[in-house]
Coordinates of C-alpha atoms and ligand atoms in Angstrom, one line a residue:
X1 CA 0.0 0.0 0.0
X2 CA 1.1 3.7 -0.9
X3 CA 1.8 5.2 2.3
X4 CA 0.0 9.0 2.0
X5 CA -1.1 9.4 4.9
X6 CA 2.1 12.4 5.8
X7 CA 0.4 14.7 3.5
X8 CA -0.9 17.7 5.5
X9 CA -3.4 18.6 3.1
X10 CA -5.0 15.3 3.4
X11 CA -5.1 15.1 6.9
X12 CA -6.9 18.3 7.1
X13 CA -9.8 16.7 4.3
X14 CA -9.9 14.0 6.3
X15 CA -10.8 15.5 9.9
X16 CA -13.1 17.9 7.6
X17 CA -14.7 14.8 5.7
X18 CA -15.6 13.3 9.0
X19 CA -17.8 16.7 10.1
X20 CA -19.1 17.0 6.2
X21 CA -20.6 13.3 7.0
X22 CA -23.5 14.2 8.4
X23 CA -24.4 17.3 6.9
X24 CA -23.8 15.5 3.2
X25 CA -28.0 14.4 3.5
X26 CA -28.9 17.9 4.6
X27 CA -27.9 19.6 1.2
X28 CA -29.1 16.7 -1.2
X29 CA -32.5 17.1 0.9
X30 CA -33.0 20.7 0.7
X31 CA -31.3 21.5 -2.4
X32 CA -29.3 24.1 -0.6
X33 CA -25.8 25.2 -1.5
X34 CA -23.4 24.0 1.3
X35 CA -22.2 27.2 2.3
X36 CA -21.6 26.7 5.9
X37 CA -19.1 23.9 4.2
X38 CA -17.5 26.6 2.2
X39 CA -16.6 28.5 5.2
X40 CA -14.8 25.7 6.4
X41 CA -13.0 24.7 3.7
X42 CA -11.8 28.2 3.3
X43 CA -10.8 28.2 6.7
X44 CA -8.6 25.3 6.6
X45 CA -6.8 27.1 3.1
X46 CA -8.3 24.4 0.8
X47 CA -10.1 27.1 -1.3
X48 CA -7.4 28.1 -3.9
X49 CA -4.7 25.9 -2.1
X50 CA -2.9 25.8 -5.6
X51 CA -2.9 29.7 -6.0
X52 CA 1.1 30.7 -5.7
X53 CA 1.7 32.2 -2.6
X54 CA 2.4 35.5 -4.3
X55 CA -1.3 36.0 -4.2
X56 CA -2.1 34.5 -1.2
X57 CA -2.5 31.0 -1.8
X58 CA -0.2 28.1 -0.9
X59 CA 0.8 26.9 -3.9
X60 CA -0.1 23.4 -3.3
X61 CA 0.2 20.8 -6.5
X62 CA -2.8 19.2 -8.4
X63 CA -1.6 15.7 -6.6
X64 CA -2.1 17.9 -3.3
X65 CA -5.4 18.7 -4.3
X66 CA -6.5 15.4 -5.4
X67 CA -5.3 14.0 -2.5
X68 CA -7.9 16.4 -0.3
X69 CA -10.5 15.7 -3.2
X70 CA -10.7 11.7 -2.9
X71 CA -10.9 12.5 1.2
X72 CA -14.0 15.0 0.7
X73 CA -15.8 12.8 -1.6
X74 CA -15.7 9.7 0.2
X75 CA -18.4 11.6 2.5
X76 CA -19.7 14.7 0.6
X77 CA -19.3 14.8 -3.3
X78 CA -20.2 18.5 -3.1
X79 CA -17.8 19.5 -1.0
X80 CA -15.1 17.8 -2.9
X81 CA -16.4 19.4 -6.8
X82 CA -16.2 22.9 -5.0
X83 CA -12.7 22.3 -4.0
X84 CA -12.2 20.8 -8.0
X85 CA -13.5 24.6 -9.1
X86 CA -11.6 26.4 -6.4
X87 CA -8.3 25.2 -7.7
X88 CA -8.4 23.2 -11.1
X89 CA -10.1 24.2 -14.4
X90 CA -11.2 28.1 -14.8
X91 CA -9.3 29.3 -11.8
X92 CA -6.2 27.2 -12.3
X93 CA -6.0 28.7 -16.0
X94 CA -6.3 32.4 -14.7
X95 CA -3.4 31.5 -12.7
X96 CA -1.4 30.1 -15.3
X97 CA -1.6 32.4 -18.2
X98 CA -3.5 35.5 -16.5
X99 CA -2.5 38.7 -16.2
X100 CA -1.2 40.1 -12.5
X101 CA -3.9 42.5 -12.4
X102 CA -6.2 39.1 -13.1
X103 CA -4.3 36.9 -11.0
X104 CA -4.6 39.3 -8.2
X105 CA -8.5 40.5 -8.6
X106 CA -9.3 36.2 -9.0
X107 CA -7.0 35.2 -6.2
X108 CA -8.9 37.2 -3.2
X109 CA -12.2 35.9 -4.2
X110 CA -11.4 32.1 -4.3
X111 CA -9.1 32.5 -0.9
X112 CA -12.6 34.2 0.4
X113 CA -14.7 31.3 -0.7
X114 CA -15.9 31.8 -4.2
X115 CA -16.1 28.5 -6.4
X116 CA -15.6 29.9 -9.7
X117 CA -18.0 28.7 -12.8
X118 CA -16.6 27.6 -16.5
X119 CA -18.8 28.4 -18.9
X120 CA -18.1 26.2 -21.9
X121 CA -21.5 24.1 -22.9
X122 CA -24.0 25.7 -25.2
X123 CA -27.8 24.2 -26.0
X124 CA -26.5 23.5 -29.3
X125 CA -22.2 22.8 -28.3
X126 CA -22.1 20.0 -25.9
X127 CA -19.5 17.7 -26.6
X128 CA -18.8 19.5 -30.4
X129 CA -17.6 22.5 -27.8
X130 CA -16.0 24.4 -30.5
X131 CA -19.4 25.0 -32.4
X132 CA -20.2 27.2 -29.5
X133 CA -22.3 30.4 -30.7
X134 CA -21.3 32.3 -27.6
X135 CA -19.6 35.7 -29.6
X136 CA -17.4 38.5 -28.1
X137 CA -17.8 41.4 -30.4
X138 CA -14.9 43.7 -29.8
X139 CA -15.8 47.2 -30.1
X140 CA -12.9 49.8 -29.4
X141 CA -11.1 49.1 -25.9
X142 CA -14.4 46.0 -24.7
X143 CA -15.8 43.0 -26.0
X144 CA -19.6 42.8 -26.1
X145 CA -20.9 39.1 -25.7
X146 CA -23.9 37.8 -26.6
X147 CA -25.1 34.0 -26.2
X148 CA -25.8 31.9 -23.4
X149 CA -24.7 28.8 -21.7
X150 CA -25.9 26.1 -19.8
X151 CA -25.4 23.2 -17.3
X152 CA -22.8 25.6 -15.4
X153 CA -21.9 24.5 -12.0
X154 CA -22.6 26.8 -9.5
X155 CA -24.2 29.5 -11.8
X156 CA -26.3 32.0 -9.7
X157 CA -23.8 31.5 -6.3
X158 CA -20.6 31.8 -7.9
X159 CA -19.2 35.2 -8.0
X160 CA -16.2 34.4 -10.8
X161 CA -17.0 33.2 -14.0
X162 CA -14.9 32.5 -16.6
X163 CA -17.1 32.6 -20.3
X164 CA -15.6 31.2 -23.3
X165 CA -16.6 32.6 -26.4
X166 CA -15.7 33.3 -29.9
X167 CA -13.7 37.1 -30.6
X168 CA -15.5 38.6 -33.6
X169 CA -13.1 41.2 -35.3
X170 CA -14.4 44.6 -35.8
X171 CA -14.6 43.7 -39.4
X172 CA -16.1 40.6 -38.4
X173 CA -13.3 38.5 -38.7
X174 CA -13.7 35.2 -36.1
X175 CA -10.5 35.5 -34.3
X176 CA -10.9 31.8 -32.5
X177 CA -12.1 31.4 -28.8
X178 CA -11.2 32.3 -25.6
X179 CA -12.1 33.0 -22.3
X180 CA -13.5 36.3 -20.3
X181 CA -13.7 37.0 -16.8
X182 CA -17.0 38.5 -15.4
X183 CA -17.8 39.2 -11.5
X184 CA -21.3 38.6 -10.3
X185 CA -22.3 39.1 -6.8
X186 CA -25.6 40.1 -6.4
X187 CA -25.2 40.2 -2.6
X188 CA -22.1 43.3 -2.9
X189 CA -24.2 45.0 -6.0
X190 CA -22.7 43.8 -8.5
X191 CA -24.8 42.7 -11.6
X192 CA -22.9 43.5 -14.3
X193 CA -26.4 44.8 -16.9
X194 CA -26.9 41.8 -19.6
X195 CA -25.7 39.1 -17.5
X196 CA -29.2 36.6 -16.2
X197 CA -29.1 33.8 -14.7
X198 CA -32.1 32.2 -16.1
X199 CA -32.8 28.9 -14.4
X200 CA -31.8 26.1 -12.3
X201 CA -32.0 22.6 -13.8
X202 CA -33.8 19.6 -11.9
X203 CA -31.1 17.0 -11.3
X204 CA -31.1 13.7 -9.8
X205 CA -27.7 13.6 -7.8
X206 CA -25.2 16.2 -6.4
X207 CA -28.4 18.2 -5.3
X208 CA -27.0 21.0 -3.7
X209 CA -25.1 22.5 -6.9
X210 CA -27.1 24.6 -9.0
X211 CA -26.5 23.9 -12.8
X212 CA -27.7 26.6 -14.3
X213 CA -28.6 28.3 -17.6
X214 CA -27.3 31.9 -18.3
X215 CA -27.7 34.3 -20.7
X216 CA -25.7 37.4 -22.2
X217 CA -27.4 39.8 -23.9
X218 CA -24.4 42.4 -24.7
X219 CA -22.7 42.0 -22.3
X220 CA -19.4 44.4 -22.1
X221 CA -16.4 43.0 -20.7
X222 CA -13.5 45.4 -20.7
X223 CA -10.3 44.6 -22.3
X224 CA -8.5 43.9 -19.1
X225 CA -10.6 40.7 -17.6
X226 CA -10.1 38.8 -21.2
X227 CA -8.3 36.1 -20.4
X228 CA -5.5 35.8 -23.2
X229 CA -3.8 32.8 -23.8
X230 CA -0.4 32.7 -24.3
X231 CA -0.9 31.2 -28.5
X232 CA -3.2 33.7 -28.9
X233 CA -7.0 33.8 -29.6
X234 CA -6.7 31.5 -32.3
X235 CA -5.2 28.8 -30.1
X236 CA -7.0 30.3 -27.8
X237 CA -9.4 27.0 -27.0
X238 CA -6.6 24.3 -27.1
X239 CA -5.0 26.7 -24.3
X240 CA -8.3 26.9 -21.7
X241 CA -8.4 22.9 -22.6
X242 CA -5.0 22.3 -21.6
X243 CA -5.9 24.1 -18.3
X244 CA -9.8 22.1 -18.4
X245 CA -7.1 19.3 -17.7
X246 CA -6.7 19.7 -14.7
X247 CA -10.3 20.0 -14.1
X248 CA -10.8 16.3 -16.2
X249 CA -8.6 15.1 -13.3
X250 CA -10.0 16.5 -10.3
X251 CA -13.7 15.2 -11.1
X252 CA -12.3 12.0 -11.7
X253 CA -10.8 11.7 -8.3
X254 CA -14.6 13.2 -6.8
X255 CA -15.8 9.7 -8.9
X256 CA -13.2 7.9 -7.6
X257 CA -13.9 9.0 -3.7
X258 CA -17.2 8.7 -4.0
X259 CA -15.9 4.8 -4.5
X260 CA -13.9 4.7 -2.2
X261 CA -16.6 5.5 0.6
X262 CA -19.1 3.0 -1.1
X263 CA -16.4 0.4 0.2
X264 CA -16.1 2.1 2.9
X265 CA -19.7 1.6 3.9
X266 CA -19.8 -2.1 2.1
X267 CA -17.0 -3.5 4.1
X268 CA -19.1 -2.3 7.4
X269 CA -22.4 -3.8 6.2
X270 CA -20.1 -7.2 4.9
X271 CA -19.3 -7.9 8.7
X272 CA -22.6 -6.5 10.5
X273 CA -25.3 -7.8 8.2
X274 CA -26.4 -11.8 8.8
X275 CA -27.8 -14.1 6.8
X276 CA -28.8 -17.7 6.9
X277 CA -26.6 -17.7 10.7
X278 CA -23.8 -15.8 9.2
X279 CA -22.1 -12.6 8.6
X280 CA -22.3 -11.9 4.8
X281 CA -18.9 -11.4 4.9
X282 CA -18.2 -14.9 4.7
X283 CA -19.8 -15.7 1.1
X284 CA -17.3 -16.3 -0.9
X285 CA -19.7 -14.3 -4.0
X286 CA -19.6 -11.1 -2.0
X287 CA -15.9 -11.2 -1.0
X288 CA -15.3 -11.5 -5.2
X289 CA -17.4 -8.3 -5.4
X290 CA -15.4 -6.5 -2.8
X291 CA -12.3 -7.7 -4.0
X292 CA -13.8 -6.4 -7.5
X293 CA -14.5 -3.3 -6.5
X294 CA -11.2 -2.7 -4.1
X295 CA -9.5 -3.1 -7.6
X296 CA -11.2 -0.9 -9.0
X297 CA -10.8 1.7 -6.9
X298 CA -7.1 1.2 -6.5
X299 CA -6.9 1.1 -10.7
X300 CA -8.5 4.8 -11.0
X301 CA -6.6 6.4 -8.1
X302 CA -3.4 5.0 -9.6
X303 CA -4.3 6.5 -13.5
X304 CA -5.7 9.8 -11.7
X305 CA -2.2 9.9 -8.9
X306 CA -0.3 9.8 -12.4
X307 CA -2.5 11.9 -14.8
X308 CA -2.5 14.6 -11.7
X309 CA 1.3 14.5 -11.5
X310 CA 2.0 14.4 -15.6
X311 CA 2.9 17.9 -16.4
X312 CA 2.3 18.7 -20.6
X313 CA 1.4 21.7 -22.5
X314 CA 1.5 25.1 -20.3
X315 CA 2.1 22.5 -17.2
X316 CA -0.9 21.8 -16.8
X317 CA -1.7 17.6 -16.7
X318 CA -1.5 15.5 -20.2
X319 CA -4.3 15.6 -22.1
X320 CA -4.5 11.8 -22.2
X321 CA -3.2 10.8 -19.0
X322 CA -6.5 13.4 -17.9
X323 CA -8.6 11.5 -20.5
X324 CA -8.1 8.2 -19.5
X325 CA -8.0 8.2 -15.9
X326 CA -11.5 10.4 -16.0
X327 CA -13.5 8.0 -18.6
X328 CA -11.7 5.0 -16.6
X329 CA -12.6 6.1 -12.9
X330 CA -16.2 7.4 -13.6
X331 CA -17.0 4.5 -15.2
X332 CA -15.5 2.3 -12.8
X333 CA -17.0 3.9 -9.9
X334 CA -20.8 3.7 -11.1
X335 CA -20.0 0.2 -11.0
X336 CA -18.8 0.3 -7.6
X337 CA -21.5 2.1 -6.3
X338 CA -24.2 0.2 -8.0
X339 CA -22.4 -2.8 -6.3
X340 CA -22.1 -1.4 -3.0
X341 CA -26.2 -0.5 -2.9
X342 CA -26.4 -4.4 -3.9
X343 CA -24.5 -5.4 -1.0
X344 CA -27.0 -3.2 1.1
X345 CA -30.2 -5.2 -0.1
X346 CA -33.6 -3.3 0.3
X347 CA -31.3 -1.2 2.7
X348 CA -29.5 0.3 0.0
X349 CA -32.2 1.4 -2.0
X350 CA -33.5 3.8 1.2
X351 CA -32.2 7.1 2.4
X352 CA -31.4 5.5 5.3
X353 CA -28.1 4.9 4.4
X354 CA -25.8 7.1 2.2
X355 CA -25.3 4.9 -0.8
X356 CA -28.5 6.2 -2.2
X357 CA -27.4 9.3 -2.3
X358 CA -24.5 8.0 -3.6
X359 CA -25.5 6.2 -6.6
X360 CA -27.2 8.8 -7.7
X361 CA -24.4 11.4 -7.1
X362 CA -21.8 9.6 -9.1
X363 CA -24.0 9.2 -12.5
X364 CA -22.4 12.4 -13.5
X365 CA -18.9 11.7 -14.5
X366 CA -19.4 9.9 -17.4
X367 CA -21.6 13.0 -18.7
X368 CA -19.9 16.4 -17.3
X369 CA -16.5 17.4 -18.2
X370 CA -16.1 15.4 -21.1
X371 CA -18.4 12.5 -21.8
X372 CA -16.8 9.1 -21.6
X373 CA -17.1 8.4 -25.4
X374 CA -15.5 11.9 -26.4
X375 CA -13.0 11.1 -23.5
X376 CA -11.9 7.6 -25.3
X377 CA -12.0 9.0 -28.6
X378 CA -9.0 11.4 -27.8
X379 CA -7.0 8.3 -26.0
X380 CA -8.0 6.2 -29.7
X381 CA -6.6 9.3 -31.4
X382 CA -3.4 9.1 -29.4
X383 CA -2.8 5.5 -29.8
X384 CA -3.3 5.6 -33.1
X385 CA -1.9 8.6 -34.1
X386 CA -5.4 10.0 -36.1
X387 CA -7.4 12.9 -35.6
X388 CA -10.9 12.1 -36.5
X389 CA -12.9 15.0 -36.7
X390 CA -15.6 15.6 -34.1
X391 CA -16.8 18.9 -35.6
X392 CA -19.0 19.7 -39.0
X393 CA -16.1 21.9 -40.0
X394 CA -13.6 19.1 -39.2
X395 CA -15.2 16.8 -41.9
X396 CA -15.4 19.5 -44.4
X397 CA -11.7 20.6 -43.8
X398 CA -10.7 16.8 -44.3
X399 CA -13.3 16.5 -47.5
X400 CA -11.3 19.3 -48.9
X401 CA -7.9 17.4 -48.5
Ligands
LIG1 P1 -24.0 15.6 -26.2 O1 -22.8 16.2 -26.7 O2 -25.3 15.9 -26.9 O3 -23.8 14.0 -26.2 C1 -24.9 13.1 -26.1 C2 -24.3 11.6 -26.1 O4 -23.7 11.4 -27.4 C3 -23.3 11.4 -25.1 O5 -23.4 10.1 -24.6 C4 -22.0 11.6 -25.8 O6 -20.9 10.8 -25.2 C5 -22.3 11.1 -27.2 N1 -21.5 11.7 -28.2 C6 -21.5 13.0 -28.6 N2 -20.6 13.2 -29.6 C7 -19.9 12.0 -29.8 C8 -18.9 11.5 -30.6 N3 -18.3 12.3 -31.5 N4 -18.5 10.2 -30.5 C9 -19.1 9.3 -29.7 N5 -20.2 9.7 -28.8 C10 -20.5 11.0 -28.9 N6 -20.6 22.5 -18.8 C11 -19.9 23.7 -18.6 O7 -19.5 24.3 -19.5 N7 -19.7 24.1 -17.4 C12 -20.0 23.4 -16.3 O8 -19.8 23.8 -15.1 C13 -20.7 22.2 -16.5 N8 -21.2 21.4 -15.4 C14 -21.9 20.3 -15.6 C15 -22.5 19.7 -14.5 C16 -23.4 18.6 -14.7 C17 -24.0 18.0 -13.5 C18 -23.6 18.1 -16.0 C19 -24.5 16.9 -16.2 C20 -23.0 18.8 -17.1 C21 -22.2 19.9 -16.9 N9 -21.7 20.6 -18.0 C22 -21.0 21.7 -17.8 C23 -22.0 20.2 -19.4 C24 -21.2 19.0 -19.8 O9 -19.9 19.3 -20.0 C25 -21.9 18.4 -21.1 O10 -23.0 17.8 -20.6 C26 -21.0 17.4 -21.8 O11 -19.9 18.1 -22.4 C27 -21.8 16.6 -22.9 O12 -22.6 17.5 -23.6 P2 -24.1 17.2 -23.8 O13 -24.7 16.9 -22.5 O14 -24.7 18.3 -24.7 O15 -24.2 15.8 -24.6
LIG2 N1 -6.2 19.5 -23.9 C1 -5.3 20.1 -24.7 N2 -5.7 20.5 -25.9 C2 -6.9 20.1 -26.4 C3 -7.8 19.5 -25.6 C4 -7.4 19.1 -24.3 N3 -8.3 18.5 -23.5 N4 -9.0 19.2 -26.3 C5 -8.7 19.8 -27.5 N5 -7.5 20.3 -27.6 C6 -6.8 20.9 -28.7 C7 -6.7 20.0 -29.8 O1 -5.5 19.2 -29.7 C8 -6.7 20.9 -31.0 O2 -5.5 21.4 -31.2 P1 -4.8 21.2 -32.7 O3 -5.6 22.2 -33.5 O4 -3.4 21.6 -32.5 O5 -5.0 19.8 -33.2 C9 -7.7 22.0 -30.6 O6 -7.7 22.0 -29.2 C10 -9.1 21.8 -31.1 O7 -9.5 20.5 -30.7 P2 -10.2 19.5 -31.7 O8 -10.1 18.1 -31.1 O9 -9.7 19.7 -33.1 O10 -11.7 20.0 -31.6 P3 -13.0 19.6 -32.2 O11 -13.5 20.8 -32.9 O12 -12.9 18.3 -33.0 O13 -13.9 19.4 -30.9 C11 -13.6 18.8 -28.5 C12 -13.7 18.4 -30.0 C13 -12.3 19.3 -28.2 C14 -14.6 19.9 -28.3 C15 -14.0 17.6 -27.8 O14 -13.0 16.6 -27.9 C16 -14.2 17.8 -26.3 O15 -13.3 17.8 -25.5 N6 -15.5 17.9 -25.9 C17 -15.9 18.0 -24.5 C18 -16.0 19.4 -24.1 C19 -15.9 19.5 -22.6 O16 -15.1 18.8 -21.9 N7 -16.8 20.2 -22.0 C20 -16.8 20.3 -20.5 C21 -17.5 21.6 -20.1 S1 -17.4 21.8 -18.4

């Protein structure tokens, strides 16, 4: 076994995991966001752990932070995406390729609390992200964005979000995409005109996180919060994807440690639950399943330990090391989960227990952040050294070769 149990970071998630426990019901219940969790995670210096000290952060690593991730999940999957979004993905790219004046008007915000939002999915761009119709117009020294997105994690209570759209040229000239940075904080007054939330979805796990759909009806963003990639606008995407990474990575791990606490809880209800005069724990058909699912879990936190510790283009983790451990680990921990409620019985299938909660909770991460299939088709493209076009324009580009 892989002796982690030194790292600081993890010790604090793990003390903090065991108070999250309880409360982990109360937000898939009410629907709430988990603020009173927020507080404490930004206590303990887990929000924007990976911001450089320079701006007040500690500078952790991604394997920190997936570390404290798997910890937080095995007990509340909320928790542990808001410490995904305060660190990896949209923040973790303002970071890297930011301005100062960025860097140090982001920093303050996710230190405070704030779990910023990436904006990338469109009604009509889901997995084809690069047919997004999101447009910046730039008009002398702003950009004027009109669009809308949806499905964006914490839309309406986070306060930084980070759009990506596509530059339009003052002659109209589509420049390629990239990303702007707008503050909304209803609470301080700020609600910047032409930026709506418009509604929550209905979802069936991870309750307490809106995912919502908002709208920009010209909305100005001023030169200085447009996040400029260091290629340019044109490479503009392949840039804020490099960055979304990290962000492939970290909900991995939340899949992963919402796993590990399925065995967790199946190993207890293996030695307390008995059956015809025994413990189940001593069926040989149940101990397979454990060991099955033990495997798996051990399988995924291996791809994601090395996929969080890779370091590629811009630093940030290796696009397939990312997309393999993600597609491998959610997949592998629906399984887990589903096995662990099976263990349960009838008990399972009832509130009364966590794995309920659960089950529904991990469906997600074959869906958000990169399907599975789209996930598998970039490993495929690696191994065999092809790009197959996802995108309309891809196939016309290649029917022109
Ligand atoms: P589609 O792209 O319509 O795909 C439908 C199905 O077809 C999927 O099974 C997909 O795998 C498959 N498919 C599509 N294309 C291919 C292909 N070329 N080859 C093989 N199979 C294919 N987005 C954000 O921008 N920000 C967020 O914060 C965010 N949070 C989310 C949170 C949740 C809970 C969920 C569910 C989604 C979130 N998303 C977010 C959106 C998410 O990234 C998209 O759902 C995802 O990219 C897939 O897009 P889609 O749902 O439109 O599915
Ligand atoms: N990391 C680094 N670079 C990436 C990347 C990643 N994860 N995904 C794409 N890129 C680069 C590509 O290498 C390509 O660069 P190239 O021009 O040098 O080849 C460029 O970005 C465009 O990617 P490409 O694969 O040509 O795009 P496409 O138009 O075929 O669209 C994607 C496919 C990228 C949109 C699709 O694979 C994808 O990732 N969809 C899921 C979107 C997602 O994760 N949404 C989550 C929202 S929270």
């Amino acid at each position: 076994m892989l002796d982690q149990t030194q790292n600081p970071y993890q010790m604090i998630a793990r003390e903090l995991a065991q108070q999250f426990a309880p409360r982990a019901a109360v937000w898939d219940e009410t629907r709430e966001y988990c603020w009173e969790n927020v507080r404490d995670l930004a206590d303990a210096g887990l929000m924007g752990m990976t911001i450089p000290e320079r701006f007040g952060g500690r500078g952790a690593s991604f394997y920190d932070t997936v570390l404290v991730i798997e910890e937080l999940a095995r007990t509340c999957t909320l928790s542990a995406r808001i410490v995904v979004e305060a660190n990896m993905g949209g923040i973790s790219a303002v970071m890297a390729f930011g301005s100062d004046a960025q860097r140090a008007f982001a920093a303050p915000l996710v230190l405070a609390g704030d779990k910023p939002a990436i904006c990338i999915t469109e009604p009509r761009a889901g997995s084809a992200a690069t047919e997004m119709q999101t447009t910046a117009q730039r008009a002398g020294g702003k950009y004027i964005l009109n669009g809308s997105k949806h499905w964006i994690t914490g839309g309406g209570v986070s306060k930084l979000y980070v759009i990506f759209a596509r530059v339009i040229a003052e002659d109209g000239t589509d420049e390629g995409i990239t990303g702007f940075i707008v503050h909304y904080d209803p609470e301080a007054g700020i609600t910047p005109e032409g930026f709506e939330v418009v509604r929550r979805e209905r979802t069936m796990g991870l309750c307490g996180m809106p995912e919502a759909e908002l709208r920009f009806t010209n909305l100005e963003v001023e030169e200085r919060f447009v996040l400029k990639p260091p290629s340019g606008f044109k490479r503009g995407f392949a840039d804020l994807m490099s960055a979304y990474n990290s962000q492939r990575v970290g909900a991995g791990t939340v899949a992963m440690g919402i796993a590990a606490g399925a065995l967790d809880h199946a190993k207890r209800y293996l030695r307390e639950r008995q059956q015809f005069g025994r413990p189940l724990q001593e069926f040989q058909g149940l101990q397979w399943m454990l060991a099955d699912m033990d495997t798996a879990v051990h399988a995924s936190r291996l791809m994601l330990h090395e996929a969080a510790q890779s370091r590629s283009h811009l630093g940030f983790p290796d696009i397939v090391m990312a997309a393999r451990a993600k597609a491998f680990a959610s997949e592998a921990a629906i399984r887990v989960v589903s096995d662990a409620l099976q263990i349960f019985g009838a008990r399972g299938y009832g509130a009364c227990e966590p794995i309920e909660r659960m089950y529904r909770d991990v469906r997600m991460f074959t869906i958000g952040g990169g399907t599975a299939q789209i996930l598998k088709t970039q490993v495929a493209g690696a191994l065999l050294g092809i790009k197959t076009p996802q995108t309309r324009d891809g196939y016309l580009k290649l029917a022109q070769q």
